[in-house]
């Protein structure tokens, strides 16, 4: 998962690669038979009945011929569960779903959208940042009034909403960035997850006094060092600047270097280093060493994304996952904000003749039965509220879901900003080595400005 995180961080996207799809077909298989049905017996009786007789029984709706929907998917979307849901949809409605596996998906789907060569349904990347190019009000079906919308979690729904409309149904599982801890170490030292940042520092001090490394790092690999900052933005920066601040950052009306809380995050991380809460062999620590140190009790905590859980399970089994707990980076006053990586979204082509059937498919995908199939085979934090109790989650994922439901959650800031934090892995690594806060802030701001210019965004 190392390269996956790095690519997400640079927002070349994407989500979490699990399976590849083979190329097949095109949207030409969407044609629906157009022959008109013959008159029914009821219709014939109605036309022959004398005028004085009672009205005939209402004519039933002609049965629609089944159609085949084209559904374009990226290799980032697991097929496990999806194919079963599509088979169930066919069994219930008679309508089939043809999966289109497009090579070089990111470029091919954008090219098809640009030329209005729309599949009936297609998976697309999280967010609405580049929707304006495709004129969604003209080309994407508005899903805002669909029944399942009320079941989507608020953070996901707000993130996917553009100008008050929802054009894409979130599909998949959210991932999080958290502080993962060894529950046996915490129990031995009579520790509990922190209620605020002061508690967190006190926990680190207690662990250090016991001769255990409080936080295992991965400085040599570099990219994991981004997680502390990215998992802290939503707790410290968002409350200060709000949605208005994000909008200003996207228009270059606010500079990253002018946000005091950005500097504060780097300062807090440096404090963890200077207080001796990181390993003594700091510069040689790697991603692989993180889970090993925490699981064996040599370290108590690691600040990571939940992609690390797959590595823990592979090496230590389900019993290893049960040994881990998780909590968000706390604020000065509360337990902090859960940071979510959003899944992709499913969009219906508004002007295709099968648009109504395509919307029926989305409604079917979001039924409790379909969600049980999906989340039963693809463990992760659901984006549908009704699936939360039955989703297959590990112990630390359950912890984070509980924080999400009882506290606050927000989408990772990288998905809400139009420019990217270019080379942030290198900036983060250099910062931990040098301890130069101002240099890190200025480099982050400089690269953000350059990204906005490279993307030719207004205001940059």
Short mmCIF file of C-alpha atoms in Angstrom, two decimals:
data_model
loop_
_atom_site.label_atom_id
_atom_site.label_comp_id
_atom_site.label_asym_id
_atom_site.label_seq_id
_atom_site.Cartn_x
_atom_site.Cartn_y
_atom_site.Cartn_z
CA UNK A 1 0.00 0.00 0.00
CA UNK A 2 2.96 2.31 0.14
CA UNK A 3 2.80 3.49 -3.42
CA UNK A 4 -1.00 3.75 -3.23
CA UNK A 5 -0.73 6.28 -0.40
CA UNK A 6 1.91 8.25 -2.20
CA UNK A 7 -0.18 8.48 -5.34
CA UNK A 8 -3.21 9.51 -3.35
CA UNK A 9 -1.18 12.15 -1.63
CA UNK A 10 -0.08 13.61 -4.94
CA UNK A 11 -3.64 13.28 -6.13
CA UNK A 12 -2.86 11.59 -9.35
CA UNK A 13 -5.39 9.27 -7.75
CA UNK A 14 -6.11 6.61 -6.93
CA UNK A 15 -8.13 5.14 -4.35
CA UNK A 16 -6.90 1.65 -3.38
CA UNK A 17 -6.02 -0.74 -6.24
CA UNK A 18 -7.43 -4.17 -5.61
CA UNK A 19 -8.37 -5.81 -8.87
CA UNK A 20 -7.85 -5.10 -12.56
CA UNK A 21 -10.60 -5.31 -15.11
CA UNK A 22 -10.24 -6.79 -18.56
CA UNK A 23 -11.20 -4.63 -21.51
CA UNK A 24 -14.51 -5.52 -23.03
CA UNK A 25 -17.20 -4.12 -25.27
CA UNK A 26 -18.48 -0.61 -25.77
CA UNK A 27 -21.62 1.32 -25.10
CA UNK A 28 -23.10 0.14 -28.39
CA UNK A 29 -24.76 -2.79 -26.56
CA UNK A 30 -27.16 -0.43 -24.82
CA UNK A 31 -29.80 -0.49 -27.54
CA UNK A 32 -33.28 -1.36 -26.44
CA UNK A 33 -35.80 -3.20 -28.62
CA UNK A 34 -38.34 -0.70 -29.95
CA UNK A 35 -41.10 -2.92 -31.31
CA UNK A 36 -44.53 -2.03 -29.88
CA UNK A 37 -46.39 -4.76 -27.94
CA UNK A 38 -49.62 -6.15 -29.36
CA UNK A 39 -52.95 -5.16 -27.84
CA UNK A 40 -53.85 -7.11 -24.72
CA UNK A 41 -57.09 -9.06 -24.19
CA UNK A 42 -58.25 -6.38 -21.76
CA UNK A 43 -57.68 -3.65 -24.35
CA UNK A 44 -59.68 -5.55 -26.98
CA UNK A 45 -62.56 -6.13 -24.58
CA UNK A 46 -62.59 -2.46 -23.68
CA UNK A 47 -62.93 -1.34 -27.31
CA UNK A 48 -65.75 -3.82 -28.05
CA UNK A 49 -67.82 -3.15 -24.93
CA UNK A 50 -71.18 -1.35 -25.48
CA UNK A 51 -71.29 2.29 -24.45
CA UNK A 52 -73.94 1.58 -21.81
CA UNK A 53 -71.83 -0.97 -19.97
CA UNK A 54 -69.55 -0.24 -16.98
CA UNK A 55 -66.04 0.98 -17.80
CA UNK A 56 -63.53 -1.76 -18.54
CA UNK A 57 -60.69 -2.60 -16.18
CA UNK A 58 -57.74 -0.21 -16.50
CA UNK A 59 -55.23 -1.27 -19.12
CA UNK A 60 -52.00 -2.61 -17.58
CA UNK A 61 -48.74 -0.97 -18.50
CA UNK A 62 -47.03 -2.72 -21.41
CA UNK A 63 -44.14 -4.79 -20.16
CA UNK A 64 -40.86 -3.14 -21.04
CA UNK A 65 -38.28 -5.08 -22.91
CA UNK A 66 -35.11 -5.76 -20.89
CA UNK A 67 -32.07 -3.65 -21.63
CA UNK A 68 -28.33 -4.04 -21.18
CA UNK A 69 -26.66 -1.24 -19.27
CA UNK A 70 -23.04 -0.38 -19.94
CA UNK A 71 -21.14 0.23 -16.70
CA UNK A 72 -17.58 1.55 -17.03
CA UNK A 73 -15.30 0.81 -14.08
CA UNK A 74 -11.73 1.47 -13.14
CA UNK A 75 -9.46 -1.32 -12.00
CA UNK A 76 -9.51 0.47 -8.63
CA UNK A 77 -13.03 -0.86 -8.04
CA UNK A 78 -13.21 -4.37 -6.57
CA UNK A 79 -15.41 -6.72 -8.57
CA UNK A 80 -15.93 -8.90 -5.51
CA UNK A 81 -19.56 -8.42 -4.59
CA UNK A 82 -20.40 -6.18 -7.55
CA UNK A 83 -20.95 -9.02 -9.97
CA UNK A 84 -23.25 -10.76 -7.49
CA UNK A 85 -25.27 -7.57 -7.05
CA UNK A 86 -25.58 -7.18 -10.81
CA UNK A 87 -26.78 -10.79 -11.18
CA UNK A 88 -29.41 -10.15 -8.53
CA UNK A 89 -30.48 -7.01 -10.38
CA UNK A 90 -30.91 -9.02 -13.57
CA UNK A 91 -32.88 -11.71 -11.77
CA UNK A 92 -35.27 -9.12 -10.35
CA UNK A 93 -35.66 -6.80 -13.35
CA UNK A 94 -34.52 -8.73 -16.39
CA UNK A 95 -32.04 -5.97 -17.14
CA UNK A 96 -28.39 -6.88 -17.56
CA UNK A 97 -25.26 -4.95 -16.68
CA UNK A 98 -22.21 -5.16 -18.92
CA UNK A 99 -19.00 -4.15 -17.17
CA UNK A 100 -16.66 -2.14 -19.35
CA UNK A 101 -13.06 -2.42 -18.24
CA UNK A 102 -11.32 0.50 -19.88
CA UNK A 103 -7.51 0.45 -20.11
CA UNK A 104 -5.82 3.62 -18.88
CA UNK A 105 -9.12 4.40 -17.21
CA UNK A 106 -8.38 7.93 -15.98
CA UNK A 107 -7.54 9.24 -19.44
CA UNK A 108 -10.00 7.13 -21.43
CA UNK A 109 -13.06 7.96 -19.33
CA UNK A 110 -12.22 11.67 -19.38
CA UNK A 111 -11.81 11.53 -23.15
CA UNK A 112 -15.16 9.79 -23.51
CA UNK A 113 -16.87 12.31 -21.28
CA UNK A 114 -15.31 15.19 -23.19
CA UNK A 115 -16.76 13.83 -26.45
CA UNK A 116 -20.08 12.91 -24.78
CA UNK A 117 -19.49 9.23 -25.48
CA UNK A 118 -21.14 8.28 -22.21
CA UNK A 119 -21.56 4.78 -20.84
CA UNK A 120 -24.98 4.42 -19.21
CA UNK A 121 -23.30 4.30 -15.81
CA UNK A 122 -19.70 4.95 -14.89
CA UNK A 123 -17.45 4.97 -11.88
CA UNK A 124 -15.58 8.23 -11.35
CA UNK A 125 -13.03 9.58 -8.94
CA UNK A 126 -14.04 11.20 -5.64
CA UNK A 127 -15.23 14.79 -5.54
CA UNK A 128 -16.52 17.38 -7.95
CA UNK A 129 -13.32 19.33 -8.61
CA UNK A 130 -13.24 18.77 -12.37
CA UNK A 131 -17.00 18.46 -12.95
CA UNK A 132 -17.28 21.90 -14.49
CA UNK A 133 -15.48 20.65 -17.61
CA UNK A 134 -18.25 18.12 -18.21
CA UNK A 135 -21.24 20.42 -17.49
CA UNK A 136 -22.90 18.05 -15.04
CA UNK A 137 -26.22 19.91 -15.05
CA UNK A 138 -26.52 19.09 -18.74
CA UNK A 139 -24.96 15.62 -18.85
CA UNK A 140 -25.20 13.94 -15.43
CA UNK A 141 -28.46 12.76 -13.86
CA UNK A 142 -29.37 14.65 -10.70
CA UNK A 143 -29.60 12.06 -7.91
CA UNK A 144 -30.48 14.50 -5.13
CA UNK A 145 -34.03 13.23 -4.63
CA UNK A 146 -33.26 9.51 -4.75
CA UNK A 147 -34.38 7.61 -1.67
CA UNK A 148 -30.90 6.37 -0.77
CA UNK A 149 -29.44 9.89 -0.45
CA UNK A 150 -30.70 10.19 3.12
CA UNK A 151 -28.72 7.04 3.95
CA UNK A 152 -25.37 8.49 2.81
CA UNK A 153 -23.19 9.81 5.63
CA UNK A 154 -23.20 13.58 5.94
CA UNK A 155 -19.47 14.06 5.32
CA UNK A 156 -19.62 12.03 2.10
CA UNK A 157 -22.85 13.66 0.93
CA UNK A 158 -21.55 17.17 1.53
CA UNK A 159 -18.30 16.36 -0.23
CA UNK A 160 -20.07 15.02 -3.31
CA UNK A 161 -22.62 17.85 -3.54
CA UNK A 162 -22.11 20.56 -6.17
CA UNK A 163 -24.30 23.65 -6.28
CA UNK A 164 -26.86 21.90 -4.12
CA UNK A 165 -27.07 18.80 -6.31
CA UNK A 166 -25.73 15.28 -5.96
CA UNK A 167 -24.53 13.88 -9.27
CA UNK A 168 -22.61 10.87 -8.01
CA UNK A 169 -23.59 8.15 -5.54
CA UNK A 170 -20.57 7.38 -3.33
CA UNK A 171 -19.67 3.72 -3.68
CA UNK A 172 -17.21 1.72 -1.65
CA UNK A 173 -15.61 2.15 1.73
CA UNK A 174 -13.87 5.07 3.36
CA UNK A 175 -10.36 4.70 4.70
CA UNK A 176 -9.00 6.69 7.60
CA UNK A 177 -5.78 8.04 9.03
CA UNK A 178 -5.43 7.37 12.71
CA UNK A 179 -3.16 6.82 15.65
CA UNK A 180 -3.04 3.03 16.04
CA UNK A 181 -2.01 1.71 19.43
CA UNK A 182 -1.15 -1.59 21.08
CA UNK A 183 -4.02 -2.20 23.50
CA UNK A 184 -1.93 -4.54 25.66
CA UNK A 185 0.67 -1.80 26.23
CA UNK A 186 -2.07 0.70 27.09
CA UNK A 187 -3.70 -1.75 29.50
CA UNK A 188 -0.40 -2.58 31.17
CA UNK A 189 0.27 1.12 31.77
CA UNK A 190 -3.37 1.88 32.74
CA UNK A 191 -3.81 4.18 29.76
CA UNK A 192 -6.93 5.06 27.79
CA UNK A 193 -7.35 6.91 24.48
CA UNK A 194 -6.87 10.66 24.98
CA UNK A 195 -9.72 13.09 25.45
CA UNK A 196 -7.63 16.01 24.17
CA UNK A 197 -4.13 16.84 22.96
CA UNK A 198 -2.75 17.40 26.46
CA UNK A 199 -3.88 13.87 27.31
CA UNK A 200 -2.07 12.60 24.22
CA UNK A 201 1.20 14.19 25.30
CA UNK A 202 0.77 12.81 28.82
CA UNK A 203 0.24 9.34 27.37
CA UNK A 204 3.44 9.67 25.36
CA UNK A 205 5.33 10.70 28.48
CA UNK A 206 4.03 7.73 30.49
CA UNK A 207 5.01 5.31 27.73
CA UNK A 208 8.48 6.84 27.42
CA UNK A 209 9.00 6.55 31.19
CA UNK A 210 8.18 2.84 30.92
CA UNK A 211 11.08 2.34 28.48
CA UNK A 212 8.84 1.88 25.43
CA UNK A 213 8.99 4.01 22.27
CA UNK A 214 5.79 6.07 22.28
CA UNK A 215 5.47 6.55 18.49
CA UNK A 216 7.12 4.42 15.81
CA UNK A 217 8.08 6.42 12.69
CA UNK A 218 9.10 5.65 9.09
CA UNK A 219 11.44 8.53 8.25
CA UNK A 220 13.70 6.58 5.89
CA UNK A 221 10.79 5.77 3.57
CA UNK A 222 9.61 9.36 3.74
CA UNK A 223 6.02 9.10 2.53
CA UNK A 224 4.50 7.92 5.86
CA UNK A 225 5.72 11.12 7.50
CA UNK A 226 2.93 13.01 5.72
CA UNK A 227 0.26 11.31 7.79
CA UNK A 228 0.65 13.37 10.98
CA UNK A 229 0.09 16.63 9.10
CA UNK A 230 -2.74 15.31 6.92
CA UNK A 231 -4.50 13.70 9.88
CA UNK A 232 -4.15 16.96 11.86
CA UNK A 233 -5.45 19.47 9.29
CA UNK A 234 -9.09 18.55 9.89
CA UNK A 235 -8.65 18.83 13.66
CA UNK A 236 -6.72 22.11 13.80
CA UNK A 237 -7.05 24.00 10.49
CA UNK A 238 -10.62 23.34 9.35
CA UNK A 239 -12.26 24.69 12.52
CA UNK A 240 -10.23 27.88 12.11
CA UNK A 241 -10.82 28.61 8.41
CA UNK A 242 -14.08 26.76 7.72
CA UNK A 243 -15.46 25.95 4.29
CA UNK A 244 -14.94 29.58 3.33
CA UNK A 245 -11.23 29.16 3.90
CA UNK A 246 -11.10 26.10 1.64
CA UNK A 247 -12.93 28.08 -1.06
CA UNK A 248 -10.40 30.91 -0.70
CA UNK A 249 -7.47 28.50 -0.93
CA UNK A 250 -8.97 27.15 -4.16
CA UNK A 251 -9.21 30.67 -5.57
CA UNK A 252 -5.80 31.73 -4.23
CA UNK A 253 -7.44 34.34 -2.06
CA UNK A 254 -5.78 32.76 0.99
CA UNK A 255 -2.21 31.51 1.20
CA UNK A 256 -1.29 28.36 3.09
CA UNK A 257 1.66 30.16 4.67
CA UNK A 258 -0.74 32.75 6.09
CA UNK A 259 -2.73 30.19 8.09
CA UNK A 260 -1.28 30.10 11.63
CA UNK A 261 -2.67 26.64 12.31
CA UNK A 262 -0.59 25.17 9.46
CA UNK A 263 2.58 26.27 11.19
CA UNK A 264 1.12 25.03 14.47
CA UNK A 265 0.79 21.47 13.12
CA UNK A 266 4.46 21.34 12.13
CA UNK A 267 5.37 22.79 15.53
CA UNK A 268 3.38 20.11 17.34
CA UNK A 269 5.03 17.34 15.34
CA UNK A 270 8.48 18.76 16.05
CA UNK A 271 7.61 18.73 19.76
CA UNK A 272 7.03 14.98 19.59
CA UNK A 273 10.55 14.60 18.24
CA UNK A 274 12.28 16.95 20.69
CA UNK A 275 10.57 15.34 23.67
CA UNK A 276 11.96 11.96 22.68
CA UNK A 277 8.68 10.32 21.68
CA UNK A 278 10.12 9.06 18.39
CA UNK A 279 12.67 6.21 18.07
CA UNK A 280 16.32 6.92 18.77
CA UNK A 281 17.24 5.45 15.38
CA UNK A 282 14.84 7.93 13.78
CA UNK A 283 16.51 8.26 10.36
CA UNK A 284 16.64 4.52 9.73
CA UNK A 285 12.99 3.76 10.55
CA UNK A 286 10.82 2.33 7.77
CA UNK A 287 7.17 1.59 7.04
CA UNK A 288 7.71 -2.14 7.56
CA UNK A 289 9.23 -1.45 10.97
CA UNK A 290 6.16 0.47 12.16
CA UNK A 291 3.72 -2.41 12.44
CA UNK A 292 6.44 -4.79 13.64
CA UNK A 293 7.44 -2.48 16.50
CA UNK A 294 3.88 -1.76 17.60
CA UNK A 295 2.68 -5.36 17.38
CA UNK A 296 5.62 -6.66 19.42
CA UNK A 297 5.25 -3.95 22.05
CA UNK A 298 8.58 -2.26 21.34
CA UNK A 299 6.56 0.80 20.42
CA UNK A 300 3.08 1.74 21.60
CA UNK A 301 1.68 3.76 18.71
CA UNK A 302 2.03 4.54 15.00
CA UNK A 303 0.38 7.33 13.02
CA UNK A 304 -0.79 5.73 9.79
CA UNK A 305 -3.60 5.15 7.31
CA UNK A 306 -5.71 2.05 7.68
CA UNK A 307 -3.97 0.47 4.71
CA UNK A 308 -1.48 -0.65 7.35
CA UNK A 309 -4.14 -3.01 8.70
CA UNK A 310 -3.82 -5.29 5.68
CA UNK A 311 -0.10 -5.64 6.41
CA UNK A 312 -0.81 -6.37 10.08
CA UNK A 313 -3.34 -9.04 9.18
CA UNK A 314 -0.99 -10.63 6.67
CA UNK A 315 1.79 -11.00 9.22
CA UNK A 316 -0.07 -11.32 12.53
CA UNK A 317 -3.49 -12.59 11.48
CA UNK A 318 -6.88 -11.54 12.81
CA UNK A 319 -5.54 -11.90 16.34
CA UNK A 320 -3.04 -9.18 15.52
CA UNK A 321 -5.80 -6.82 14.41
CA UNK A 322 -7.63 -7.47 17.67
CA UNK A 323 -4.58 -6.21 19.56
CA UNK A 324 -4.89 -2.78 17.93
CA UNK A 325 -7.03 0.17 18.89
CA UNK A 326 -7.32 3.50 17.12
CA UNK A 327 -8.16 7.14 17.76
CA UNK A 328 -7.95 10.39 15.76
CA UNK A 329 -5.40 13.09 16.49
CA UNK A 330 -7.12 15.01 19.27
CA UNK A 331 -7.61 18.75 19.47
CA UNK A 332 -6.85 20.92 22.46
CA UNK A 333 -10.45 20.61 23.62
CA UNK A 334 -11.82 17.26 22.41
CA UNK A 335 -11.06 13.94 20.73
CA UNK A 336 -10.53 15.56 17.33
CA UNK A 337 -11.90 14.89 13.85
CA UNK A 338 -11.92 11.59 11.98
CA UNK A 339 -10.18 12.05 8.61
CA UNK A 340 -11.72 10.10 5.75
CA UNK A 341 -10.41 9.13 2.35
CA UNK A 342 -13.53 9.02 0.17
CA UNK A 343 -14.32 6.20 -2.23
CA UNK A 344 -15.24 6.85 -5.84
CA UNK A 345 -18.72 7.63 -7.08
CA UNK A 346 -21.20 6.16 -9.55
CA UNK A 347 -22.71 8.53 -12.12
CA UNK A 348 -25.64 8.12 -14.53
CA UNK A 349 -25.50 9.62 -18.02
CA UNK A 350 -28.50 11.95 -18.07
CA UNK A 351 -29.24 11.89 -21.78
CA UNK A 352 -28.78 8.21 -22.55
CA UNK A 353 -32.03 6.41 -23.38
CA UNK A 354 -31.45 3.95 -20.54
CA UNK A 355 -31.05 6.65 -17.88
CA UNK A 356 -34.16 5.61 -15.92
CA UNK A 357 -33.03 1.99 -15.78
CA UNK A 358 -29.55 3.14 -14.78
CA UNK A 359 -31.04 5.06 -11.86
CA UNK A 360 -32.94 1.93 -10.89
CA UNK A 361 -29.62 0.10 -10.79
CA UNK A 362 -28.15 2.63 -8.35
CA UNK A 363 -31.22 2.30 -6.17
CA UNK A 364 -30.80 -1.49 -6.23
CA UNK A 365 -27.09 -1.24 -5.38
CA UNK A 366 -27.95 0.77 -2.28
CA UNK A 367 -30.58 -1.59 -0.85
CA UNK A 368 -29.77 -3.27 2.49
CA UNK A 369 -29.42 -6.62 0.74
CA UNK A 370 -26.93 -5.29 -1.81
CA UNK A 371 -24.96 -3.35 0.79
CA UNK A 372 -24.73 -6.48 2.94
CA UNK A 373 -23.18 -8.30 -0.02
CA UNK A 374 -20.72 -5.50 -0.78
CA UNK A 375 -19.50 -4.72 2.72
CA UNK A 376 -19.50 -8.39 3.66
CA UNK A 377 -16.90 -9.03 0.98
CA UNK A 378 -15.11 -5.67 1.02
CA UNK A 379 -14.33 -4.73 4.63
CA UNK A 380 -14.17 -1.02 5.29
CA UNK A 381 -16.01 1.91 6.81
CA UNK A 382 -19.37 2.24 5.03
CA UNK A 383 -20.56 5.40 3.31
CA UNK A 384 -24.15 4.30 3.96
CA UNK A 385 -25.42 4.70 7.50
CA UNK A 386 -27.66 1.64 7.34
CA UNK A 387 -24.65 -0.61 6.66
CA UNK A 388 -22.62 0.45 9.67
CA UNK A 389 -23.92 -2.14 12.12
CA UNK A 390 -23.43 -5.11 9.83
CA UNK A 391 -20.23 -4.09 7.98
CA UNK A 392 -17.27 -6.40 8.44
CA UNK A 393 -14.74 -4.28 10.35
CA UNK A 394 -11.58 -4.93 12.30
CA UNK A 395 -11.24 -3.78 15.91
CA UNK A 396 -9.42 -0.51 15.07
CA UNK A 397 -11.89 0.24 12.25
CA UNK A 398 -14.74 -0.19 14.72
CA UNK A 399 -13.01 2.30 16.99
CA UNK A 400 -12.80 4.88 14.22
CA UNK A 401 -16.38 4.26 13.14
CA UNK A 402 -17.45 4.91 16.72
CA UNK A 403 -15.53 8.19 16.75
CA UNK A 404 -17.12 9.09 13.42
CA UNK A 405 -20.61 8.44 14.76
CA UNK A 406 -20.14 10.14 18.12
CA UNK A 407 -17.77 12.97 17.26
CA UNK A 408 -16.81 14.67 13.96
CA UNK A 409 -15.57 13.54 10.58
CA UNK A 410 -14.28 15.31 7.49
CA UNK A 411 -12.94 14.39 4.08
CA UNK A 412 -9.15 14.57 3.74
CA UNK A 413 -8.28 18.13 2.76
CA UNK A 414 -6.34 16.98 -0.30
CA UNK A 415 -9.63 15.94 -1.91
CA UNK A 416 -11.23 19.29 -1.15
CA UNK A 417 -8.43 21.40 -2.62
CA UNK A 418 -8.01 21.90 -6.37
CA UNK A 419 -4.20 22.39 -6.36
CA UNK A 420 -2.15 19.62 -4.79
CA UNK A 421 0.46 19.37 -2.05
CA UNK A 422 3.18 18.58 -4.57
CA UNK A 423 6.17 16.61 -3.22
CA UNK A 424 4.73 16.70 0.27
CA UNK A 425 6.38 13.38 1.06
CA UNK A 426 9.79 14.97 0.51
CA UNK A 427 8.83 18.10 2.44
CA UNK A 428 7.64 16.01 5.39
CA UNK A 429 10.74 13.85 5.43
CA UNK A 430 13.08 16.83 5.25
CA UNK A 431 11.16 18.58 8.00
CA UNK A 432 11.50 15.68 10.43
CA UNK A 433 15.23 15.58 9.73
CA UNK A 434 15.91 19.34 9.90
CA UNK A 435 13.23 20.49 12.32
CA UNK A 436 12.87 23.74 10.34
CA UNK A 437 9.19 24.69 10.66
CA UNK A 438 9.30 27.87 8.55
CA UNK A 439 11.09 26.08 5.71
CA UNK A 440 8.41 23.38 5.65
CA UNK A 441 5.55 25.89 5.64
CA UNK A 442 7.09 27.98 2.87
CA UNK A 443 7.91 24.99 0.70
CA UNK A 444 4.39 23.62 1.08
CA UNK A 445 2.96 27.00 0.10
CA UNK A 446 5.35 27.39 -2.84
CA UNK A 447 4.50 23.97 -4.26
CA UNK A 448 0.79 24.57 -3.77
CA UNK A 449 1.05 27.82 -5.74
CA UNK A 450 2.98 26.07 -8.50
CA UNK A 451 0.35 23.34 -8.70
CA UNK A 452 -2.42 25.92 -9.13
CA UNK A 453 -0.50 27.59 -11.95
CA UNK A 454 0.29 24.28 -13.64
CA UNK A 455 -3.41 23.41 -13.59
CA UNK A 456 -4.24 26.88 -14.94
CA UNK A 457 -6.69 27.49 -12.14
CA UNK A 458 -8.31 30.90 -11.88
CA UNK A 459 -6.52 33.18 -9.44
CA UNK A 460 -3.13 31.46 -9.68
#
